[in-house]
PDB file of C-alpha atoms in Angstrom:
ATOM      1  CA  MET A 269      27.612 176.341 -37.173  1.00 43.00           C
ATOM      2  CA  ASP A 270      29.392 179.540 -38.190  1.00 47.00           C
ATOM      3  CA  GLU A 271      27.662 182.791 -39.200  1.00 49.00           C
ATOM      4  CA  GLU A 272      27.617 181.971 -42.910  1.00 51.00           C
ATOM      5  CA  GLY A 273      26.283 178.432 -42.388  1.00 52.00           C
ATOM      6  CA  ASP A 274      28.995 176.733 -44.480  1.00 55.00           C
ATOM      7  CA  GLN A 275      30.355 174.414 -41.790  1.00 69.00           C
ATOM      8  CA  ARG A 276      30.624 170.859 -43.127  1.00 71.00           C
ATOM      9  CA  ILE A 277      29.067 167.942 -41.322  1.00 83.00           C
ATOM     10  CA  LEU A 278      31.499 165.046 -41.120  1.00 92.00           C
ATOM     11  CA  LEU A 279      29.565 161.865 -41.742  1.00 93.00           C
ATOM     12  CA  PRO A 280      31.552 158.593 -41.779  1.00 94.00           C
ATOM     13  CA  PRO A 281      30.465 155.716 -44.032  1.00 93.00           C
ATOM     14  CA  LEU A 282      28.304 153.069 -42.381  1.00 90.00           C
ATOM     15  CA  ASN A 283      30.217 150.406 -40.453  1.00 90.00           C
ATOM     16  CA  PHE A 284      33.233 152.733 -40.228  1.00 95.00           C
ATOM     17  CA  SER A 285      35.902 151.811 -37.698  1.00 94.00           C
ATOM     18  CA  THR A 286      39.626 152.015 -37.084  1.00 94.00           C
ATOM     19  CA  VAL A 287      41.318 148.629 -37.498  1.00 94.00           C
ATOM     20  CA  GLU A 288      44.815 149.775 -36.528  1.00 91.00           C
ATOM     21  CA  ASP A 289      46.705 153.054 -36.733  1.00 91.00           C
ATOM     22  CA  ASN A 290      46.249 154.232 -40.335  1.00 93.00           C
ATOM     23  CA  ILE A 291      44.030 151.259 -41.306  1.00 95.00           C
ATOM     24  CA  PHE A 292      40.278 151.839 -41.517  1.00 96.00           C
ATOM     25  CA  ARG A 293      37.246 149.824 -42.625  1.00 96.00           C
ATOM     26  CA  SER A 294      33.755 150.772 -43.743  1.00 95.00           C
ATOM     27  CA  SER A 295      30.864 150.190 -46.100  1.00 93.00           C
ATOM     28  CA  PHE A 296      30.884 151.756 -49.568  1.00 94.00           C
ATOM     29  CA  PRO A 297      31.596 155.510 -49.211  1.00 96.00           C
ATOM     30  CA  ARG A 298      28.909 157.846 -50.558  1.00 95.00           C
ATOM     31  CA  PRO A 299      29.483 161.463 -51.647  1.00 94.00           C
ATOM     32  CA  SER A 300      28.087 162.610 -48.282  1.00 94.00           C
ATOM     33  CA  ASN A 301      31.074 160.791 -46.677  1.00 95.00           C
ATOM     34  CA  PHE A 302      33.756 162.559 -48.733  1.00 95.00           C
ATOM     35  CA  PRO A 303      34.348 165.435 -46.254  1.00 94.00           C
ATOM     36  CA  PHE A 304      34.889 162.872 -43.481  1.00 95.00           C
ATOM     37  CA  LEU A 305      37.255 160.800 -45.649  1.00 95.00           C
ATOM     38  CA  GLN A 306      39.327 163.930 -46.331  1.00 95.00           C
ATOM     39  CA  THR A 307      40.121 164.143 -42.600  1.00 94.00           C
ATOM     40  CA  LEU A 308      41.765 160.692 -42.753  1.00 95.00           C
ATOM     41  CA  ASN A 309      44.381 161.835 -45.315  1.00 95.00           C
ATOM     42  CA  LEU A 310      44.011 158.518 -47.106  1.00 96.00           C
ATOM     43  CA  ARG A 311      46.719 157.341 -49.454  1.00 95.00           C
ATOM     44  CA  THR A 312      44.967 154.132 -50.558  1.00 95.00           C
ATOM     45  CA  ILE A 313      41.558 152.496 -50.830  1.00 95.00           C
ATOM     46  CA  ILE A 314      41.197 148.715 -51.049  1.00 95.00           C
ATOM     47  CA  TYR A 315      37.889 147.943 -52.757  1.00 94.00           C
ATOM     48  CA  LEU A 316      36.733 144.316 -52.522  1.00 90.00           C
ATOM     49  CA  CYS A 317      33.798 144.291 -54.989  1.00 90.00           C
ATOM     50  CA  PRO A 318      33.786 143.409 -58.712  1.00 87.00           C
ATOM     51  CA  GLU A 319      31.493 146.296 -59.761  1.00 92.00           C
ATOM     52  CA  PRO A 320      33.159 149.323 -61.379  1.00 91.00           C
ATOM     53  CA  TYR A 321      33.927 152.176 -59.027  1.00 92.00           C
ATOM     54  CA  PRO A 322      31.441 155.037 -59.560  1.00 93.00           C
ATOM     55  CA  LEU A 323      32.710 158.029 -61.521  1.00 94.00           C
ATOM     56  CA  GLU A 324      31.900 160.449 -58.695  1.00 94.00           C
ATOM     57  CA  ASN A 325      34.017 158.382 -56.294  1.00 95.00           C
ATOM     58  CA  LEU A 326      36.862 158.137 -58.829  1.00 95.00           C
ATOM     59  CA  GLU A 327      36.859 161.911 -59.218  1.00 95.00           C
ATOM     60  CA  PHE A 328      37.065 162.295 -55.437  1.00 96.00           C
ATOM     61  CA  LEU A 329      40.023 159.880 -55.317  1.00 95.00           C
ATOM     62  CA  ARG A 330      41.809 161.811 -58.078  1.00 96.00           C
ATOM     63  CA  SER A 331      41.229 165.140 -56.323  1.00 95.00           C
ATOM     64  CA  GLN A 332      42.700 163.729 -53.094  1.00 95.00           C
ATOM     65  CA  ASP A 333      45.543 161.775 -54.757  1.00 95.00           C
ATOM     66  CA  ILE A 334      44.231 158.473 -53.357  1.00 96.00           C
ATOM     67  CA  ARG A 335      45.173 155.201 -55.078  1.00 95.00           C
ATOM     68  CA  LEU A 336      42.486 152.594 -55.663  1.00 95.00           C
ATOM     69  CA  PHE A 337      43.252 148.861 -55.528  1.00 95.00           C
ATOM     70  CA  GLN A 338      40.255 146.804 -56.635  1.00 93.00           C
ATOM     71  CA  PHE A 339      39.986 143.124 -55.753  1.00 89.00           C
ATOM     72  CA  GLY A 340      36.748 141.880 -57.304  1.00 83.00           C
ATOM     73  CA  ILE A 341      35.258 139.290 -54.961  1.00 80.00           C
ATOM     74  CA  GLU A 342      31.618 138.414 -55.624  1.00 78.00           C
ATOM     75  CA  GLY A 343      29.416 138.925 -52.573  1.00 71.00           C
ATOM     76  CA  LYS A 344      28.008 135.416 -52.423  1.00 68.00           C
ATOM     77  CA  THR A 345      31.117 133.570 -53.605  1.00 57.00           C
ATOM     78  CA  GLU A 346      32.181 130.422 -51.759  1.00 59.00           C
ATOM     79  CA  LEU A 347      35.328 131.689 -50.059  1.00 57.00           C
ATOM     80  CA  SER A 348      37.141 128.367 -50.222  1.00 55.00           C
ATOM     81  CA  VAL A 349      37.608 128.815 -53.976  1.00 61.00           C
ATOM     82  CA  PRO A 350      41.383 129.174 -54.681  1.00 64.00           C
ATOM     83  CA  PHE A 351      40.744 132.419 -56.602  1.00 67.00           C
ATOM     84  CA  VAL A 352      39.326 134.039 -53.447  1.00 73.00           C
ATOM     85  CA  LYS A 353      42.207 132.835 -51.270  1.00 79.00           C
ATOM     86  CA  ASN A 354      44.715 134.277 -53.748  1.00 81.00           C
ATOM     87  CA  THR A 355      42.746 137.517 -54.006  1.00 86.00           C
ATOM     88  CA  ILE A 356      42.661 137.955 -50.225  1.00 85.00           C
ATOM     89  CA  MET A 357      46.407 137.231 -50.129  1.00 86.00           C
ATOM     90  CA  GLU A 358      47.078 139.945 -52.731  1.00 88.00           C
ATOM     91  CA  ALA A 359      44.864 142.414 -50.857  1.00 90.00           C
ATOM     92  CA  LEU A 360      46.749 141.645 -47.625  1.00 90.00           C
ATOM     93  CA  LYS A 361      50.044 142.430 -49.340  1.00 88.00           C
ATOM     94  CA  ILE A 362      48.716 145.890 -50.209  1.00 90.00           C
ATOM     95  CA  LEU A 363      47.242 146.311 -46.728  1.00 91.00           C
ATOM     96  CA  ILE A 364      50.394 145.499 -44.749  1.00 88.00           C
ATOM     97  CA  ASP A 365      52.668 147.673 -46.886  1.00 87.00           C
ATOM     98  CA  VAL A 366      53.006 150.881 -44.852  1.00 88.00           C
ATOM     99  CA  ARG A 367      53.758 152.825 -48.024  1.00 89.00           C
ATOM    100  CA  ASN A 368      50.012 152.502 -48.734  1.00 92.00           C
ATOM    101  CA  HIS A 369      48.926 153.907 -45.353  1.00 93.00           C
ATOM    102  CA  PRO A 370      46.593 155.488 -44.374  1.00 96.00           C
ATOM    103  CA  VAL A 371      44.303 152.956 -46.066  1.00 96.00           C
ATOM    104  CA  LEU A 372      40.547 152.331 -46.135  1.00 96.00           C
ATOM    105  CA  ILE A 373      39.195 148.817 -46.792  1.00 96.00           C
ATOM    106  CA  HIS A 374      35.625 148.534 -48.003  1.00 94.00           C
ATOM    107  CA  CYS A 375      33.091 146.419 -49.837  1.00 90.00           C
ATOM    108  CA  ASN A 376      29.383 147.244 -50.139  1.00 85.00           C
ATOM    109  CA  GLN A 377      28.257 146.874 -46.527  1.00 88.00           C
ATOM    110  CA  GLY A 378      31.626 146.592 -44.764  1.00 81.00           C
ATOM    111  CA  LYS A 379      30.604 143.244 -43.314  1.00 82.00           C
ATOM    112  CA  HIS A 380      31.572 140.018 -45.085  1.00 85.00           C
ATOM    113  CA  ARG A 381      34.379 140.638 -47.586  1.00 87.00           C
ATOM    114  CA  THR A 382      35.864 143.411 -45.472  1.00 91.00           C
ATOM    115  CA  GLY A 383      35.453 141.234 -42.372  1.00 88.00           C
ATOM    116  CA  CYS A 384      37.293 138.348 -44.034  1.00 89.00           C
ATOM    117  CA  LEU A 385      40.228 140.555 -45.036  1.00 91.00           C
ATOM    118  CA  VAL A 386      40.454 142.082 -41.558  1.00 93.00           C
ATOM    119  CA  GLY A 387      40.112 138.607 -40.007  1.00 92.00           C
ATOM    120  CA  CYS A 388      43.066 137.358 -42.056  1.00 89.00           C
ATOM    121  CA  LEU A 389      45.072 140.421 -40.995  1.00 91.00           C
ATOM    122  CA  ARG A 390      44.275 139.569 -37.373  1.00 91.00           C
ATOM    123  CA  LYS A 391      45.586 136.036 -37.908  1.00 89.00           C
ATOM    124  CA  LEU A 392      48.814 137.531 -39.245  1.00 87.00           C
ATOM    125  CA  GLN A 393      48.919 139.650 -36.068  1.00 88.00           C
ATOM    126  CA  LYS A 394      48.543 136.417 -34.054  1.00 87.00           C
ATOM    127  CA  TRP A 395      45.180 137.277 -32.523  1.00 91.00           C
ATOM    128  CA  CYS A 396      43.427 134.321 -30.920  1.00 90.00           C
ATOM    129  CA  LEU A 397      40.715 132.938 -33.179  1.00 91.00           C
ATOM    130  CA  SER A 398      37.868 133.684 -30.747  1.00 91.00           C
ATOM    131  CA  SER A 399      38.788 137.402 -30.788  1.00 93.00           C
ATOM    132  CA  VAL A 400      39.000 137.380 -34.596  1.00 90.00           C
ATOM    133  CA  PHE A 401      35.526 135.825 -34.779  1.00 90.00           C
ATOM    134  CA  GLU A 402      34.121 138.257 -32.214  1.00 91.00           C
ATOM    135  CA  GLU A 403      35.327 141.226 -34.283  1.00 89.00           C
ATOM    136  CA  TYR A 404      33.907 139.721 -37.482  1.00 89.00           C
ATOM    137  CA  LYS A 405      30.515 139.137 -35.820  1.00 90.00           C
ATOM    138  CA  ARG A 406      30.420 142.664 -34.376  1.00 91.00           C
ATOM    139  CA  PHE A 407      30.376 144.097 -37.911  1.00 88.00           C
ATOM    140  CA  ALA A 408      28.384 141.355 -39.653  1.00 85.00           C
ATOM    141  CA  GLY A 409      25.711 141.274 -36.941  1.00 82.00           C
ATOM    142  CA  ALA A 410      22.821 138.937 -37.628  1.00 82.00           C
ATOM    143  CA  LYS A 411      24.186 138.362 -41.154  1.00 80.00           C
ATOM    144  CA  SER A 412      27.316 136.599 -39.889  1.00 78.00           C
ATOM    145  CA  ARG A 413      28.284 133.754 -42.244  1.00 84.00           C
ATOM    146  CA  ILE A 414      29.680 130.428 -41.035  1.00 85.00           C
ATOM    147  CA  ALA A 415      31.479 130.038 -44.388  1.00 83.00           C
ATOM    148  CA  ASP A 416      33.359 133.309 -43.751  1.00 85.00           C
ATOM    149  CA  LEU A 417      34.431 132.159 -40.296  1.00 88.00           C
ATOM    150  CA  ARG A 418      35.639 128.840 -41.712  1.00 87.00           C
ATOM    151  CA  PHE A 419      37.559 130.711 -44.408  1.00 84.00           C
ATOM    152  CA  ILE A 420      39.296 132.900 -41.822  1.00 84.00           C
ATOM    153  CA  GLU A 421      40.065 129.883 -39.632  1.00 87.00           C
ATOM    154  CA  SER A 422      41.610 127.907 -42.487  1.00 83.00           C
ATOM    155  CA  PHE A 423      43.462 130.826 -44.108  1.00 83.00           C
ATOM    156  CA  ASP A 424      47.168 129.945 -44.280  1.00 79.00           C
ATOM    157  CA  ILE A 425      49.318 132.949 -43.442  1.00 78.00           C
ATOM    158  CA  LEU A 426      52.712 131.209 -43.727  1.00 76.00           C
ATOM    159  CA  CYS A 427      53.075 132.224 -47.374  1.00 68.00           C
ATOM    160  CA  LEU A 428      52.263 135.821 -46.480  1.00 68.00           C
ATOM    161  CA  ARG A 429      54.852 135.820 -43.686  1.00 67.00           C
ATOM    162  CA  GLN A 430      57.491 134.760 -46.204  1.00 62.00           C
ATOM    163  CA  CYS A 431      56.413 137.630 -48.471  1.00 62.00           C
ATOM    164  CA  LEU A 432      56.595 140.021 -45.509  1.00 65.00           C
ATOM    165  CA  TYR A 433      60.129 138.902 -44.695  1.00 61.00           C
ATOM    166  CA  SER A 434      61.221 139.563 -48.260  1.00 58.00           C
ATOM    167  CA  ILE A 435      59.675 143.075 -48.106  1.00 58.00           C
ATOM    168  CA  LEU A 436      61.554 143.759 -44.868  1.00 58.00           C
ATOM    169  CA  TYR A 437      64.756 142.525 -46.466  1.00 54.00           C
ATOM    170  CA  GLN A 438      64.284 144.903 -49.393  1.00 53.00           C
ATOM    171  CA  TYR A 439      63.654 147.859 -47.050  1.00 53.00           C
ATOM    172  CA  HIS A 440      66.950 147.267 -45.287  1.00 48.00           C
ATOM    173  CA  GLY A 441      68.824 147.646 -48.563  1.00 48.00           C
ATOM    174  CA  TYR A 442      71.980 146.016 -49.754  1.00 45.00           C
ATOM    175  CA  ASN A 443      74.580 148.422 -48.364  1.00 43.00           C
ATOM    176  CA  SER A 444      77.198 146.325 -46.573  1.00 42.00           C
ATOM    177  CA  ARG A 445      77.195 148.699 -43.581  1.00 47.00           C
ATOM    178  CA  LYS A 446      73.476 148.343 -42.969  1.00 42.00           C
ATOM    179  CA  ARG A 447      71.909 145.664 -40.832  1.00 43.00           C
ATOM    180  CA  ARG A 448      69.837 143.299 -42.917  1.00 40.00           C
ATOM    181  CA  LEU A 449      67.651 140.282 -42.574  1.00 40.00           C
ATOM    182  CA  LEU A 450      69.006 136.884 -43.526  1.00 40.00           C
ATOM    183  CA  TYR A 451      66.893 133.826 -44.196  1.00 38.00           C
ATOM    184  CA  THR A 452      66.608 130.968 -46.641  1.00 38.00           C
ATOM    185  CA  GLU A 453      63.621 130.133 -48.812  1.00 39.00           C
ATOM    186  CA  GLU A 454      63.111 126.760 -47.102  1.00 39.00           C
ATOM    187  CA  ASN A 455      63.168 128.279 -43.631  1.00 37.00           C
ATOM    188  CA  ILE A 456      59.925 130.081 -42.777  1.00 37.00           C
ATOM    189  CA  GLN A 457      60.995 130.925 -39.236  1.00 37.00           C
ATOM    190  CA  LYS A 458      61.616 134.492 -38.125  1.00 39.00           C
ATOM    191  CA  PRO A 459      64.640 136.032 -39.825  1.00 37.00           C
ATOM    192  CA  ARG A 460      67.761 136.736 -37.828  1.00 37.00           C
ATOM    193  CA  MET A 461      69.176 140.243 -37.555  1.00 40.00           C
ATOM    194  CA  THR A 462      72.882 140.367 -38.161  1.00 34.00           C
ATOM    195  CA  SER A 463      75.538 142.952 -38.928  1.00 37.00           C
ATOM    196  CA  VAL A 464      77.198 142.411 -42.244  1.00 35.00           C
TER     197      VAL A 464
END
């Protein structure tokens, strides 16, 4: 501590961890976590709960120019409901878009909803299912839910891959001298790189 005693203690939210470079996960951030969150230089927060974001947290986000994307998934919802699958898909689209990085994903405890979103990201990254489950269980602990694991296992990422290919295509632009991705809507295989 310095002579004046004004050194800040950096306290991460509970269940905080790095998922990938510039992707983080945690439980719900409290005001005592704000100094720590400042060190991450966040651009985006993905909030997976239906409850309104507290005013104090919203003011912190405004002061740091952090965007909030809220995907209201009830804590005890059966994850096989189509609404939840679509919501997770939309949250993944925000998560994989590097323009939103650095990004923090959180729900209340940073266990179930956050674990499901991270598990679906891992499937997109082609992790083996046993490693995806091991990571989920590490954060959920004794409160691990079989329904969550089944949801992750059955989550279909083919649609998301198609969306990702279209994002990549857009990033490459339409200038005839640039390399760009070519694919057809019916073909969900990897796009080919070609000079045009």
